[in-house]
PDB file of C-alpha atoms in Angstrom:
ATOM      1  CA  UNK A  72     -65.067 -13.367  26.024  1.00 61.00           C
ATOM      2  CA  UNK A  73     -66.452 -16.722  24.012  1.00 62.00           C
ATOM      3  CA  UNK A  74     -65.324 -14.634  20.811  1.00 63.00           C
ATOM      4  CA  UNK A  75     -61.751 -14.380  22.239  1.00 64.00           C
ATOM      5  CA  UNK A  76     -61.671 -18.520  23.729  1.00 62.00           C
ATOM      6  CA  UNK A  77     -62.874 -18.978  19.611  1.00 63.00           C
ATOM      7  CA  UNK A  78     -60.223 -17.038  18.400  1.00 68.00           C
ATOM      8  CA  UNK A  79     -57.529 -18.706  20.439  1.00 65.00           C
ATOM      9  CA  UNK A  80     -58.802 -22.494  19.928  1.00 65.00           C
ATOM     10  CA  UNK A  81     -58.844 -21.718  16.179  1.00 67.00           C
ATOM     11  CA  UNK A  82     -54.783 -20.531  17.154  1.00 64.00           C
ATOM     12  CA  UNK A  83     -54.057 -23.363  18.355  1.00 60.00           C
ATOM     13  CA  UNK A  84     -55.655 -25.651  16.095  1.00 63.00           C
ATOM     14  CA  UNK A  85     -53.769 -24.437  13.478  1.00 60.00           C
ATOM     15  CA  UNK A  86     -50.331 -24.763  15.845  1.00 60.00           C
ATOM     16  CA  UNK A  87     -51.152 -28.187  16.253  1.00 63.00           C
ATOM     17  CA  UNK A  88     -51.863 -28.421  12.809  1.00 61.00           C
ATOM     18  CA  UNK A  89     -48.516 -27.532  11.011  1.00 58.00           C
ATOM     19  CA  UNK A  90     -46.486 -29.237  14.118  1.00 59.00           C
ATOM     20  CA  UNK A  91     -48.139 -32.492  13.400  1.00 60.00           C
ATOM     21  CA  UNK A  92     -47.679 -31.830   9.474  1.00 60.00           C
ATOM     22  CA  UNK A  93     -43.936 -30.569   9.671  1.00 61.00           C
ATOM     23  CA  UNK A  94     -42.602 -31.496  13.419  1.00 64.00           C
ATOM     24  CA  UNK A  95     -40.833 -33.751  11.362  1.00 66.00           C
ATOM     25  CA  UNK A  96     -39.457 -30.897   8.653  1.00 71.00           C
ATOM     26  CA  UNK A  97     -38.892 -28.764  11.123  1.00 72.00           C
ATOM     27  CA  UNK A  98     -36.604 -31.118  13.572  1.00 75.00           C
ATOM     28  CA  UNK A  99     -34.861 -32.196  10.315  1.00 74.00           C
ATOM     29  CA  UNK A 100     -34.429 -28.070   9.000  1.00 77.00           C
ATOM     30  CA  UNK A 101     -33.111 -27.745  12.736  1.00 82.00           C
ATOM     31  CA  UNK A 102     -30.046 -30.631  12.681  1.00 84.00           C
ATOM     32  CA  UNK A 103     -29.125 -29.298   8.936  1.00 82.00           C
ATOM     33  CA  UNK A 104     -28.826 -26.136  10.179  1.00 85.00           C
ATOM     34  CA  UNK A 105     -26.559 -27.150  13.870  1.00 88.00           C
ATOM     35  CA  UNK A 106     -24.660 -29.170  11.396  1.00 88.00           C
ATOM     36  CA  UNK A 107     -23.793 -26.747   8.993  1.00 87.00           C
ATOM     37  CA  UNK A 108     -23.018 -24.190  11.994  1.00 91.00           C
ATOM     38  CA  UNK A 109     -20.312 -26.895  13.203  1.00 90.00           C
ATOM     39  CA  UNK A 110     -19.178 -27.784   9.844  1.00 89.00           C
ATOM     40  CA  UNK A 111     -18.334 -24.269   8.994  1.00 89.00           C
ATOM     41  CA  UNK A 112     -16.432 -23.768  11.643  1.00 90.00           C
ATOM     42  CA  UNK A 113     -14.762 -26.999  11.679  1.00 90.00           C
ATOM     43  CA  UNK A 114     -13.896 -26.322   7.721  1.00 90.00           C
ATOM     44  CA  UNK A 115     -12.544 -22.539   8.773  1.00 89.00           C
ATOM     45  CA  UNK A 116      -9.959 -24.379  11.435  1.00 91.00           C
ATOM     46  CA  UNK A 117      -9.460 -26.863   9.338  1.00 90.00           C
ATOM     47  CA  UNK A 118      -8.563 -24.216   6.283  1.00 88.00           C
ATOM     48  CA  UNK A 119      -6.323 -21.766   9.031  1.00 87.00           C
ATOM     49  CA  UNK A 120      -4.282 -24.592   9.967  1.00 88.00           C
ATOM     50  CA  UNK A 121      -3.558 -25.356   6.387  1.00 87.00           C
ATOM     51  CA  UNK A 122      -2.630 -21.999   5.890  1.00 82.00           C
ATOM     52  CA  UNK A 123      -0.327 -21.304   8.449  1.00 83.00           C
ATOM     53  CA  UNK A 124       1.416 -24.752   7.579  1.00 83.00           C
ATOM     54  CA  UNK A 125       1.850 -23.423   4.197  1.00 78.00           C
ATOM     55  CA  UNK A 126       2.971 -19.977   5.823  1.00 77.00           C
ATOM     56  CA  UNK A 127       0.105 -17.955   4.088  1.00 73.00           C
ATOM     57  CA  UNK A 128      -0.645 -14.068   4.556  1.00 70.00           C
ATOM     58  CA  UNK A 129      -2.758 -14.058   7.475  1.00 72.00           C
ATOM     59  CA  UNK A 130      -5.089 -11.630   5.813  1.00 67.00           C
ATOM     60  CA  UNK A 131      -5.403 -13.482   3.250  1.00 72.00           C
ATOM     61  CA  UNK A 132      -6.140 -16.635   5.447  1.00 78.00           C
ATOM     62  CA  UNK A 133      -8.877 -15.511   7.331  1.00 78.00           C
ATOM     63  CA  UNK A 134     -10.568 -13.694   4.592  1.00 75.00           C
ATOM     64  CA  UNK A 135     -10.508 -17.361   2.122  1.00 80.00           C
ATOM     65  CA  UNK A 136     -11.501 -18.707   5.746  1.00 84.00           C
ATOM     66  CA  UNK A 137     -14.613 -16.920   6.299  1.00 83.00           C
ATOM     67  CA  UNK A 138     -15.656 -16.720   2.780  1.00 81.00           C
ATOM     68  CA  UNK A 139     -15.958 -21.048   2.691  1.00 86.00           C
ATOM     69  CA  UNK A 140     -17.313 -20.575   6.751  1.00 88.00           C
ATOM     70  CA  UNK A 141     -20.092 -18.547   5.344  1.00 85.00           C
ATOM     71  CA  UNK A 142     -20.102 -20.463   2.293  1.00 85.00           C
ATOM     72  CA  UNK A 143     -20.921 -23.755   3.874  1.00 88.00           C
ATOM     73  CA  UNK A 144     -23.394 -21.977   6.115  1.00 87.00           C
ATOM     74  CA  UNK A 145     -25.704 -20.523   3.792  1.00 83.00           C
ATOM     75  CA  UNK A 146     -25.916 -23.396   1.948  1.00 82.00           C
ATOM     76  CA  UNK A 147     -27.304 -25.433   5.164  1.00 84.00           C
ATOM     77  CA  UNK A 148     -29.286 -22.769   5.499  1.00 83.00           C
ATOM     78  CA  UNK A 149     -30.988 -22.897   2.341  1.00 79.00           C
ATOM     79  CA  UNK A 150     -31.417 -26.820   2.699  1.00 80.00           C
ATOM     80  CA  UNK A 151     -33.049 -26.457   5.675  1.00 79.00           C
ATOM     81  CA  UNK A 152     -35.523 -23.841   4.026  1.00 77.00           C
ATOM     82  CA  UNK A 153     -36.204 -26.877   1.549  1.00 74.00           C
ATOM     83  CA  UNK A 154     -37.321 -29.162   4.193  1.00 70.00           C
ATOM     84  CA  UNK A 155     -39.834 -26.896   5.651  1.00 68.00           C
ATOM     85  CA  UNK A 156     -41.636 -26.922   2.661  1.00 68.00           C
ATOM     86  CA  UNK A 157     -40.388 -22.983   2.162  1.00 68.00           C
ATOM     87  CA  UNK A 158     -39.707 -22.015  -2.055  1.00 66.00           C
ATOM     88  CA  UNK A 159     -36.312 -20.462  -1.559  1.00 66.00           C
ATOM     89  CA  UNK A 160     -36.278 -19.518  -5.932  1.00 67.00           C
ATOM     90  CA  UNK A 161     -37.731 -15.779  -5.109  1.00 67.00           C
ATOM     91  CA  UNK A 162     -35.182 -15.944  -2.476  1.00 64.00           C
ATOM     92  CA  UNK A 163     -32.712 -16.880  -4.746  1.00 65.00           C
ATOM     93  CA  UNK A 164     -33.516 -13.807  -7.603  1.00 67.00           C
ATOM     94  CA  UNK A 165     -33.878 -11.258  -4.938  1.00 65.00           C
ATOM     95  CA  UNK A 166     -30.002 -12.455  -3.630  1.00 65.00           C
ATOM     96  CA  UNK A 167     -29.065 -12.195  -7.069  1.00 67.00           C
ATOM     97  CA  UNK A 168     -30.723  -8.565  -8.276  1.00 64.00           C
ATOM     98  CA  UNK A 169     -29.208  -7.377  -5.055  1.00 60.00           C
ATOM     99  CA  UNK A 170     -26.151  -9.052  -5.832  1.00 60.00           C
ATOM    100  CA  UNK A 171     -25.736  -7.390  -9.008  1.00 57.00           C
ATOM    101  CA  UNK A 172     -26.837  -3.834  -7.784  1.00 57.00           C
ATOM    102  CA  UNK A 173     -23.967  -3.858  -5.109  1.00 52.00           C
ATOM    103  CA  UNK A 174     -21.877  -5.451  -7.413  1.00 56.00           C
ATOM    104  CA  UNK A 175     -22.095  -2.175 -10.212  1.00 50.00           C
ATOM    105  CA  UNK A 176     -22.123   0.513  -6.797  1.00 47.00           C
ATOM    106  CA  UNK A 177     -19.411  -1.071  -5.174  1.00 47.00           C
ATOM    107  CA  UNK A 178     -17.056  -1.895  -8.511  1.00 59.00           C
ATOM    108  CA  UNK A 179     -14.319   0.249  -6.896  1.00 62.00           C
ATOM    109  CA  UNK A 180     -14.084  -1.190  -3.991  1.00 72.00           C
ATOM    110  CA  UNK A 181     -14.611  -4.920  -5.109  1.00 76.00           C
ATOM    111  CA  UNK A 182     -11.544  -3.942  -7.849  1.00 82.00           C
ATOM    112  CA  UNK A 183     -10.034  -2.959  -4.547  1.00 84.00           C
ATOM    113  CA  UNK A 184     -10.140  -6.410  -2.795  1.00 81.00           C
ATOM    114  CA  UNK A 185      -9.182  -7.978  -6.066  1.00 81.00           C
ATOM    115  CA  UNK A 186      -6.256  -6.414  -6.161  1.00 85.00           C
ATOM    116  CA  UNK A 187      -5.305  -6.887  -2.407  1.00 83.00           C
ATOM    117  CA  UNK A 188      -5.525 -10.721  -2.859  1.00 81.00           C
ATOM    118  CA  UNK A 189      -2.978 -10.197  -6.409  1.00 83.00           C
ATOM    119  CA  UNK A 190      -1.108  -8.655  -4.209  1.00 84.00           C
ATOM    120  CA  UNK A 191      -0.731 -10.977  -1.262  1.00 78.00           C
ATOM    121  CA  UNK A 192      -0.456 -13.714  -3.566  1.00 78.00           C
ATOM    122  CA  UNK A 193       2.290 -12.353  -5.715  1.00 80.00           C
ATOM    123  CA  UNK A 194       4.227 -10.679  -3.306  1.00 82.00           C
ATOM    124  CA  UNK A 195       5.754  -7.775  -5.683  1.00 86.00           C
ATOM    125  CA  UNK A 196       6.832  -5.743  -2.480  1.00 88.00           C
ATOM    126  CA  UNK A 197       6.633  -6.304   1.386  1.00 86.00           C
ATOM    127  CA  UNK A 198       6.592  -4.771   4.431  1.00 85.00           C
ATOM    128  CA  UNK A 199       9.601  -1.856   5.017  1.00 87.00           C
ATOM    129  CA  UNK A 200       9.729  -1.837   1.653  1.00 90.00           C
ATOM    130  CA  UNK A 201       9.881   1.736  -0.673  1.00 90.00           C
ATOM    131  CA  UNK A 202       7.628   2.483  -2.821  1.00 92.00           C
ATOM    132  CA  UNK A 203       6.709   5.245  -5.126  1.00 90.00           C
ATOM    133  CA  UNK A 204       3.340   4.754  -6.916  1.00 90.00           C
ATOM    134  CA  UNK A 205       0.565   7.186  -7.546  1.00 84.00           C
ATOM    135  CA  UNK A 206       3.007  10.415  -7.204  1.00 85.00           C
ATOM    136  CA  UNK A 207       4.158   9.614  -3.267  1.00 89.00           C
ATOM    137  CA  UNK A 208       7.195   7.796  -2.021  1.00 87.00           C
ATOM    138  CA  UNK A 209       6.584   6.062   1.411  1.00 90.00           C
ATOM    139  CA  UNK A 210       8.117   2.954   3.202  1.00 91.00           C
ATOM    140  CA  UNK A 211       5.093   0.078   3.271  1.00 91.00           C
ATOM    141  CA  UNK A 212       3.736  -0.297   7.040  1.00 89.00           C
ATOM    142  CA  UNK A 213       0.631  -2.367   6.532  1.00 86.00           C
ATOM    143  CA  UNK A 214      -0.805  -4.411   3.567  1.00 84.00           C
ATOM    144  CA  UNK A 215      -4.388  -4.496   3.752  1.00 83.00           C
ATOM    145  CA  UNK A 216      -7.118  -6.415   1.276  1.00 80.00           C
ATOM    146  CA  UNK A 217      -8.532  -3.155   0.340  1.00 85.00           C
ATOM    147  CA  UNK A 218      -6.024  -0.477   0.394  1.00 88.00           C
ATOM    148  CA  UNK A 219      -1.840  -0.156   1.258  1.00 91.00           C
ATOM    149  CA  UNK A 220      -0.266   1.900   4.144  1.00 91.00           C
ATOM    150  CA  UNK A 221       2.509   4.325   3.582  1.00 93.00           C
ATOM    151  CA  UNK A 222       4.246   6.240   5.872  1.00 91.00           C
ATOM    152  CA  UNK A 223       6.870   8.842   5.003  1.00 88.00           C
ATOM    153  CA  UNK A 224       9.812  10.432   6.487  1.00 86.00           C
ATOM    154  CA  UNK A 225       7.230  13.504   8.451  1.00 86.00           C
ATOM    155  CA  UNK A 226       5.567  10.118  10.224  1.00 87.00           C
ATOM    156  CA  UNK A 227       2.633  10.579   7.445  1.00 88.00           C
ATOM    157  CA  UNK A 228       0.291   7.486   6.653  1.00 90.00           C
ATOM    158  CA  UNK A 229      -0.641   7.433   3.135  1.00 91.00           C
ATOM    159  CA  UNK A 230      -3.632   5.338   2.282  1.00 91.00           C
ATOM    160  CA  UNK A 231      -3.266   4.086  -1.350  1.00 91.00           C
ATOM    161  CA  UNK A 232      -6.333   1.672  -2.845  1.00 90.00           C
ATOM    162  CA  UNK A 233      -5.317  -1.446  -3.877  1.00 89.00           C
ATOM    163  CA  UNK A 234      -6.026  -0.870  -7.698  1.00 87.00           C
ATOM    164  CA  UNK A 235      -3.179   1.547  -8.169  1.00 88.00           C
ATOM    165  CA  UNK A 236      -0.691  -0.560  -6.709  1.00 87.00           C
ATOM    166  CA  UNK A 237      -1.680  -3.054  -9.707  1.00 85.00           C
ATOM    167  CA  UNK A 238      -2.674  -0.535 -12.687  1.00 77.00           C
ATOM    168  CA  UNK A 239      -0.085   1.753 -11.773  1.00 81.00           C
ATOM    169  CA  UNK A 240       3.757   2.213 -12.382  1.00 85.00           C
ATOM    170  CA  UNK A 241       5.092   0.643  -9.053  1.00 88.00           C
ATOM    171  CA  UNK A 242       9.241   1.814  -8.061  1.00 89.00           C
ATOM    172  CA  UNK A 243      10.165  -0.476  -5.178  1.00 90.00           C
ATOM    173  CA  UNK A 244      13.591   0.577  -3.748  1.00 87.00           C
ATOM    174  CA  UNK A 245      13.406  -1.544  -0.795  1.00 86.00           C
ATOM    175  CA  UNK A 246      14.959   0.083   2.655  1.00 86.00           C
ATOM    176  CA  UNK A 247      16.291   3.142   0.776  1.00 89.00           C
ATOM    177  CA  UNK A 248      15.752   5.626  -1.927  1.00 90.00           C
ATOM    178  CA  UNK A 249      18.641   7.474  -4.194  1.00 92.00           C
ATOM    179  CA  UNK A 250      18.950  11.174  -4.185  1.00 94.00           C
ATOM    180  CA  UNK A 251      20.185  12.790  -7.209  1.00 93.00           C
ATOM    181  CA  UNK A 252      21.939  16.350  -7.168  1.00 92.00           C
ATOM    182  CA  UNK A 253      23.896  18.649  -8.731  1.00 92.00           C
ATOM    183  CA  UNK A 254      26.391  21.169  -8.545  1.00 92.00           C
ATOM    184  CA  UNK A 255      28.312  23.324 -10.673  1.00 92.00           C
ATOM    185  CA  UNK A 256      32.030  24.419 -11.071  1.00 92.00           C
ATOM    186  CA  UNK A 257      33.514  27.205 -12.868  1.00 89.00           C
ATOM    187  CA  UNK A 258      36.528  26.311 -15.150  1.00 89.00           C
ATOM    188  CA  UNK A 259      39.546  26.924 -13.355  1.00 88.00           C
ATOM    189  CA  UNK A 260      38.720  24.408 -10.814  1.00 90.00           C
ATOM    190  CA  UNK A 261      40.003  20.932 -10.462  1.00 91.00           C
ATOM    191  CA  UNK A 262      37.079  18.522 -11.140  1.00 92.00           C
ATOM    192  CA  UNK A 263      39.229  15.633 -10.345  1.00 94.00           C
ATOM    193  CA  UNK A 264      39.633  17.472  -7.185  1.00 94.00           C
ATOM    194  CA  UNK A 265      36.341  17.971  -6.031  1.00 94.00           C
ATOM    195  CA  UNK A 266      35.174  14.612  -7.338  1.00 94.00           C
ATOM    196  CA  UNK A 267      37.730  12.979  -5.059  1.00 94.00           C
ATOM    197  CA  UNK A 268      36.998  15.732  -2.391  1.00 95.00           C
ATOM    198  CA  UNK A 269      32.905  14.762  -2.927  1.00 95.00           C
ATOM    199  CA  UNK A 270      33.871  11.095  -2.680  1.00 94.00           C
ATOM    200  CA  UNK A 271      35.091  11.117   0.740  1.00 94.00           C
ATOM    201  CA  UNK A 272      32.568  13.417   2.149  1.00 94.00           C
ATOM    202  CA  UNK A 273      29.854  10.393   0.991  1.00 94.00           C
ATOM    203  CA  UNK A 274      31.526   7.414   2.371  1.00 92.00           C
ATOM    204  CA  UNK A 275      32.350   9.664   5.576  1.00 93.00           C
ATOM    205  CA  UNK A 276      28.324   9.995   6.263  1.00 92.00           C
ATOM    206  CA  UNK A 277      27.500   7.414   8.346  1.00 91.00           C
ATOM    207  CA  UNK A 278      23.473   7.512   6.458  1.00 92.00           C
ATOM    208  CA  UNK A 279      24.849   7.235   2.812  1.00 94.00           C
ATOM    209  CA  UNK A 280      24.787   3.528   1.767  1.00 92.00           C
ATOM    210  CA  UNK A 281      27.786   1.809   1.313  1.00 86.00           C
ATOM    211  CA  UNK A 282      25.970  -1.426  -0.412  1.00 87.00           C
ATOM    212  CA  UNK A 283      25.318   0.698  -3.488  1.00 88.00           C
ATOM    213  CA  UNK A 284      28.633   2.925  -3.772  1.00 90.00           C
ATOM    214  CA  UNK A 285      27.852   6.627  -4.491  1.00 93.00           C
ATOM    215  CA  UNK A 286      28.628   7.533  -7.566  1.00 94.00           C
ATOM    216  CA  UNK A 287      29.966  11.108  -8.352  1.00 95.00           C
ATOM    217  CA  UNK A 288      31.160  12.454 -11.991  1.00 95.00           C
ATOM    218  CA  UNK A 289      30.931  15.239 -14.648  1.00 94.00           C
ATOM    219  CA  UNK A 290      27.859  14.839 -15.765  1.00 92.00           C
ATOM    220  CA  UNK A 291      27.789  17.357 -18.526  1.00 91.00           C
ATOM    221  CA  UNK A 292      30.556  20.822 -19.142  1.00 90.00           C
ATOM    222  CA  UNK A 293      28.128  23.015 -19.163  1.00 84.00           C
ATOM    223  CA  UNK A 294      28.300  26.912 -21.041  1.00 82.00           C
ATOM    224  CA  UNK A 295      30.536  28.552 -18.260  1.00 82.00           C
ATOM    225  CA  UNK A 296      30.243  25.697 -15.787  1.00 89.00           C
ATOM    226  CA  UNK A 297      31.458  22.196 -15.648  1.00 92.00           C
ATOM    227  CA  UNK A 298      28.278  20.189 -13.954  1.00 93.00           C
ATOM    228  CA  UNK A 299      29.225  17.379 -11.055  1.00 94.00           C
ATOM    229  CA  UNK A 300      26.736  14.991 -11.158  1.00 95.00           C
ATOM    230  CA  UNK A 301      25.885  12.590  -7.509  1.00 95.00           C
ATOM    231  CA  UNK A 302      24.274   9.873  -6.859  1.00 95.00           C
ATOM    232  CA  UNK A 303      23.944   8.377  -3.513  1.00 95.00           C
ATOM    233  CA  UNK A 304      21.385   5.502  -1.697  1.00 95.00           C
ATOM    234  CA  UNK A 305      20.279   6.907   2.100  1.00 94.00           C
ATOM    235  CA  UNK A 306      17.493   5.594   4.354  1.00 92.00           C
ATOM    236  CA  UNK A 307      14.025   6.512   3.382  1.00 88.00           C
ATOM    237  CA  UNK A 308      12.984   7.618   6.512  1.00 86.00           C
ATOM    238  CA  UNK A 309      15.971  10.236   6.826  1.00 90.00           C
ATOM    239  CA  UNK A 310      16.092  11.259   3.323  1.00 92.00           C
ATOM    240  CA  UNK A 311      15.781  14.980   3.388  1.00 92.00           C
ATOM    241  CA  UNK A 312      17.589  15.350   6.750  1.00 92.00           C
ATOM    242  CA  UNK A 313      20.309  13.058   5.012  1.00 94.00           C
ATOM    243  CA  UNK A 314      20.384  15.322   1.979  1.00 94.00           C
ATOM    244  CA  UNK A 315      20.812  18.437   3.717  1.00 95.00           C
ATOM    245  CA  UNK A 316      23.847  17.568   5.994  1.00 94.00           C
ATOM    246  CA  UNK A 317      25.418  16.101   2.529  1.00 95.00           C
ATOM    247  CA  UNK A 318      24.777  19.546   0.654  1.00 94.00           C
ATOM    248  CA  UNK A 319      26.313  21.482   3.946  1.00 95.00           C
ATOM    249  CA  UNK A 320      29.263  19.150   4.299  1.00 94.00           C
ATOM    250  CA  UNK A 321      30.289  19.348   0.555  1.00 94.00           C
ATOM    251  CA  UNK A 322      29.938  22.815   1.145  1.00 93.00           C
ATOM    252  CA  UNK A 323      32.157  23.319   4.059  1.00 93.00           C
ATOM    253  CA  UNK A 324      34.681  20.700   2.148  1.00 93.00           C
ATOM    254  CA  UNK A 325      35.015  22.215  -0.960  1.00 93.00           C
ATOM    255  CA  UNK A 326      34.891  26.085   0.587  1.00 91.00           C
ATOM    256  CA  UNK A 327      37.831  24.497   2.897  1.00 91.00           C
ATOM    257  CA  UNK A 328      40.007  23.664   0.204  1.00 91.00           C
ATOM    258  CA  UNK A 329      39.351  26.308  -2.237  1.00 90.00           C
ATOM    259  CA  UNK A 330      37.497  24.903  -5.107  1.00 90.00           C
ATOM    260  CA  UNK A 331      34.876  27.454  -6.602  1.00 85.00           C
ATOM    261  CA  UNK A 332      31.570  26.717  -6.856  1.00 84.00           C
ATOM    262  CA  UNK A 333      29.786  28.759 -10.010  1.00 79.00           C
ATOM    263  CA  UNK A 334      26.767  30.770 -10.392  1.00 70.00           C
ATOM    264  CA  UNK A 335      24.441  32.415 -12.327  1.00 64.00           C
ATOM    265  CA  UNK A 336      25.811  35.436 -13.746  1.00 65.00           C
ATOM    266  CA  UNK A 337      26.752  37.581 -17.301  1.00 62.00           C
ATOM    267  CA  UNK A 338      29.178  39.462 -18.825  1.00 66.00           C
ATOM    268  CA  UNK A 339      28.761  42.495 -20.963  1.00 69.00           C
ATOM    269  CA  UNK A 340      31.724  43.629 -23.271  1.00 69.00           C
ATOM    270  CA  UNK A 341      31.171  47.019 -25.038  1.00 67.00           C
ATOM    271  CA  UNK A 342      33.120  47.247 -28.583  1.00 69.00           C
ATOM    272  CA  UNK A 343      34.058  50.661 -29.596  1.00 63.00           C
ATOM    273  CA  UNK A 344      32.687  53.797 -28.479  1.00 57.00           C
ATOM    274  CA  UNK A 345      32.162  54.565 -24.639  1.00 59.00           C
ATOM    275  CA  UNK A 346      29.732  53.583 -22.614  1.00 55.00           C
ATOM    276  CA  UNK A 347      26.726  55.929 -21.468  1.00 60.00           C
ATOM    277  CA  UNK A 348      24.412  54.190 -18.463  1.00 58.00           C
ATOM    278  CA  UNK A 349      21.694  56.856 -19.656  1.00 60.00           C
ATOM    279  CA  UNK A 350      21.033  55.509 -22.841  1.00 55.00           C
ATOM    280  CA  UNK A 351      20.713  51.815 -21.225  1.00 51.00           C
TER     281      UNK A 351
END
């Protein structure tokens, strides 16, 4: 029992020791360290308020937002360190080493958030917006700092990182997307006829864009086939069901008035002699 009383008097002489050597450190470490907490977040209000008077991104905002909140706060923090009489230089390396070894593991993703903030800042598409990059077309639902949301016409969501949208080609179409097709002839039909017929079967679909007219010609006479070449803007969210009822309807239009569509298909002539289908 005396061993134990010994034990705890030499405790709390050495309590009484450092408060009477650093109560005054420690109060001071204390008020740096409530002033930085209410200085951060007086500078992060300060900086959102800015923002939105300046109408910036709002991801953007709070991410420049934290990033000086947290900022301001570790620096307090370190002060107060200083004033307790703590070295805060092995602190300081390990940060860094660390630093650095997330740095080289997480290069992807930090190219990521580098390129979300480009991208906010420059603005090179927004949202509703169509965009093919990477291989897949998609209208823009959400711009994130990391990565972009797609979503097609089958309600999709395509998550593409933020680095392709930079280092990649990048086709914005805005609200709609052009389908190309084809069709063949053979050469006793009118083309001037079916272009005109073609024409008003486009501007008679209600989904085919007026704003950029549809454009329909011969695009090429073809051995045994004149080619019509189209050309027509529709909504990106309805683009296959769009092209479909076109195809049918230019179907039914030119089958209605008579206009031959070609096909595939060859002609033997035999000179001289008869033919004999055993010897083919």
């Amino acid at each position: 029992m005396e061993h134990e009383l010994k034990s705890l008097q030499k405790v709390y002489g050495v309590v009484i020791e450092f408060l009477t050597q650093y109560s005054f450190q420690l109060i001071g470490a204390l008020i740096v360290v409530v002033i930085g907490w209410f200085g951060a977040k007086y500078v992060y209000a300060l900086l959102m308020r800015l923002f939105a008077k300046y109408r910036l991104d709002m991801t953007l905002s709070r991410f420049l937002a934290n990033v000086a909140k947290v900022l301001i706060l570790t620096a307090m923090i370190v002060i107060a360190l200083g004033k307790v009489g703590i070295s805060i230089a092995p602190f300081v390396a390990a940060i860094g080493a660390a630093s650095l070894t997330a740095g080289l593991a997480l290069q992807g993703s930090v190219s990521n958030y580098a390129a979300g903030v480009l991208l906010i800042v420059s603005r090179p598409f927004k949202v509703g917006d169509t965009l093919l990059v990477a291989g897949v077309y998609g209208v823009v639902e959400e711009i994130k700092l990391s990565y972009t949301m797609l979503r097609n016409e089958d309600e999709e969501l395509i998550s593409v990182p933020n680095k392709k949208m930079i280092g990649d080609i990048l086709v914005n179409s805005f609200e709609e997307r052009v389908v190309e097709s084809r069709l063949f002839l053979t050469y006793e039909s009118d083309p001037l006829q079916a272009i005109a017929l073609i024409q008003t079967t486009l501007n008679a679909c209600p989904d085919v864009s007026q704003t950029h007219q549809p454009l329909v010609g011969i695009a090429q006479l073809a051995q045994g086939a004149i080619e019509i070449g189209l050309r027509y803007w529709v909504p990106t969210k309805r683009y296959f069901k769009t092209q479909y009822d076109v195809n049918l309807a230019i179907y039914q239009a030119l089958r209605h008035e008579g206009i031959a569509v070609s096909y595939p298909k060859h002609e033997i002539q035999i000179v001289g002699g008869t033919f004999d289908p055993q010897k083919v």
